[in-house]
XYZ file of C-alpha atoms in Angstrom:
213
model
C 70.830 126.147 98.770
C 70.565 122.667 97.036
C 66.953 121.955 98.878
C 65.643 125.262 97.343
C 67.134 124.100 93.974
C 65.525 120.961 93.613
C 62.052 122.568 94.818
C 62.453 125.086 92.354
C 62.983 122.489 89.540
C 60.532 120.174 90.817
C 58.030 123.272 90.948
C 58.588 124.194 87.471
C 58.297 120.780 85.824
C 55.100 120.711 87.499
C 53.430 123.823 86.372
C 54.635 123.030 82.582
C 53.469 119.648 82.742
C 50.416 121.395 83.680
C 50.174 124.024 81.264
C 51.094 121.024 78.669
C 48.516 118.878 79.932
C 51.113 116.320 80.325
C 50.469 115.511 84.198
C 49.996 112.282 83.717
C 52.919 111.433 82.161
C 55.094 113.323 85.236
C 53.028 111.092 87.751
C 53.998 108.091 86.248
C 57.606 109.079 85.677
C 57.596 109.432 89.599
C 56.071 106.126 90.311
C 58.859 104.856 88.139
C 61.537 106.646 89.510
C 60.986 106.307 92.870
C 60.665 102.424 92.291
C 63.595 102.338 90.003
C 65.636 104.253 92.737
C 64.766 102.008 95.311
C 66.246 99.316 93.416
C 69.027 100.978 92.550
C 69.878 101.701 96.780
C 69.304 97.915 97.597
C 71.975 97.353 95.036
C 75.103 99.810 96.065
C 73.961 99.207 99.330
C 75.221 95.404 98.943
C 78.323 96.912 97.521
C 78.954 99.181 99.717
C 78.736 96.646 102.680
C 81.167 94.549 100.488
C 83.794 96.948 100.255
C 83.200 98.611 103.966
C 83.806 94.929 104.954
C 87.047 94.871 103.007
C 88.073 97.983 104.376
C 87.604 96.844 107.889
C 89.527 93.655 107.764
C 92.203 95.540 105.879
C 92.447 97.710 109.020
C 92.251 95.261 111.067
C 94.769 92.781 109.492
C 97.446 95.654 109.433
C 96.985 96.887 105.815
C 96.536 99.816 106.558
C 98.913 100.462 108.412
C 101.689 99.159 106.138
C 99.716 101.227 103.614
C 99.996 104.692 105.506
C 103.569 103.743 105.677
C 104.082 103.457 101.988
C 102.409 106.595 101.788
C 104.809 108.682 104.238
C 106.007 111.011 101.273
C 102.748 111.314 99.775
C 101.585 112.698 103.269
C 104.419 114.286 103.839
C 104.240 116.977 100.293
C 100.508 117.045 100.904
C 100.179 118.175 104.622
C 103.814 118.945 105.699
C 102.753 120.443 108.660
C 101.283 117.509 109.753
C 103.357 115.590 112.531
C 104.540 111.844 111.465
C 102.456 110.421 114.547
C 99.393 112.328 114.006
C 96.138 110.190 114.157
C 94.567 112.155 111.218
C 97.223 110.670 108.898
C 96.142 107.229 109.103
C 92.820 108.264 108.533
C 93.438 110.338 105.257
C 95.820 107.547 103.871
C 92.457 105.720 104.400
C 90.417 107.788 102.645
C 93.171 108.007 99.562
C 93.744 104.450 99.557
C 89.503 103.580 99.466
C 89.101 106.746 96.605
C 91.786 105.417 94.628
C 90.159 102.081 94.450
C 86.815 103.610 93.257
C 85.176 103.122 96.999
C 83.757 106.693 97.831
C 81.534 105.430 100.360
C 84.180 103.275 102.409
C 86.321 105.962 101.941
C 83.477 108.572 103.636
C 83.580 107.111 107.262
C 87.622 107.584 107.052
C 87.212 110.963 105.518
C 85.250 112.010 108.035
C 87.295 111.320 110.850
C 90.275 112.881 109.313
C 88.244 116.219 109.288
C 87.669 115.448 113.114
C 91.442 115.138 114.054
C 92.527 118.042 111.487
C 89.548 120.379 113.897
C 91.046 119.256 116.988
C 94.325 120.446 115.483
C 93.315 123.455 114.566
C 91.564 124.266 117.920
C 94.714 123.334 119.633
C 96.373 126.324 117.128
C 93.662 128.885 118.114
C 94.742 128.282 121.201
C 98.306 129.090 120.547
C 99.391 125.581 122.076
C 100.763 124.139 118.847
C 103.722 125.581 117.215
C 102.513 129.373 117.967
C 99.912 129.397 115.167
C 96.742 131.229 115.747
C 93.534 131.071 114.009
C 90.210 133.126 113.813
C 87.733 130.020 115.393
C 85.515 128.748 112.418
C 88.065 128.892 109.588
C 89.724 125.874 108.193
C 93.703 125.173 108.338
C 95.582 124.309 104.872
C 95.744 120.614 105.967
C 91.492 121.021 105.937
C 91.613 122.711 103.103
C 94.347 120.325 100.909
C 92.602 117.143 102.004
C 88.895 118.413 101.309
C 90.226 119.381 97.427
C 92.553 116.342 97.094
C 89.244 114.386 98.623
C 86.841 115.779 95.451
C 89.542 115.114 92.793
C 89.467 111.903 93.663
C 91.964 109.901 91.397
C 90.257 106.771 90.480
C 92.184 103.452 89.736
C 89.106 101.002 89.466
C 85.982 103.532 89.261
C 83.802 100.527 91.221
C 80.724 102.428 92.385
C 80.303 103.784 88.334
C 80.923 100.113 86.866
C 78.407 99.348 89.045
C 75.954 101.644 87.835
C 76.499 100.811 84.184
C 75.753 97.024 85.269
C 73.000 98.255 86.607
C 71.455 99.486 83.867
C 72.543 96.996 80.912
C 75.954 98.263 80.035
C 77.443 95.293 77.643
C 80.662 95.991 78.788
C 80.636 98.349 82.213
C 84.253 98.338 83.058
C 84.889 100.060 79.717
C 84.704 103.421 81.839
C 88.213 102.257 83.413
C 90.353 103.816 81.102
C 89.023 107.707 80.568
C 87.970 107.339 84.205
C 91.981 106.807 85.185
C 92.730 109.444 82.925
C 90.005 112.476 83.929
C 90.775 111.718 87.691
C 94.602 111.871 87.097
C 94.126 115.002 85.732
C 91.983 116.634 88.575
C 94.006 115.119 90.915
C 97.156 116.424 89.272
C 94.769 120.199 89.373
C 94.583 119.575 92.803
C 97.969 119.421 93.863
C 99.362 121.784 92.097
C 96.780 124.565 93.153
C 96.952 123.618 96.759
C 100.664 123.745 96.746
C 100.588 127.200 95.071
C 97.836 128.818 97.627
C 99.961 126.930 100.044
C 102.694 128.737 99.432
C 101.069 132.075 98.526
C 99.824 131.844 102.196
C 102.839 131.314 103.819
C 104.599 134.716 101.758
C 102.079 136.346 102.997
C 101.990 135.549 106.874
C 105.838 135.908 106.491
C 105.382 139.373 105.001
C 103.144 140.314 107.522
C 105.075 139.114 110.514
C 108.151 140.921 109.226
C 106.044 144.579 108.554
């Protein structure tokens, strides 16, 4: 769908430029934008590699395991049906820690691994081997939906990526975005948590009602 949207916008822009006689400006903008995109990608690649390395060092030093233990009450609240020894907990904790520090790129690998572990959990449930819960194939479970929504809302205490973007484009005070970013992401995360808990309780009531009937 996104491919069609981007292709449509580019086609409309080229057609409009042809009617208005501004095709040379469009060509110049394409060339300059391509150059700027490469420059920005190289800059962000260095930042991503640095913080991804920091996360790996922390994981190897046992820091992620220690923080996972500290996040136990949070994980129990967000994922009440997830066992304490389930391997997805560590992946989810690493993702939440990275996102909180504004390292969204470094959080992606942990997030993908967490989703794979949660998918295995759903496979077990579909097979009826875990707590007697059976789901249709291809349907995401509560844990998967909750993790995705929390990941998208993404509380950020240090918006590293945004600060890097602002620095790249010559901002006088790149870190000035920190305060507004904390407020905005705190509000979005609070809304996400409330929504997830409401939907989880609603789903439980429907399940219990259907079973009782």
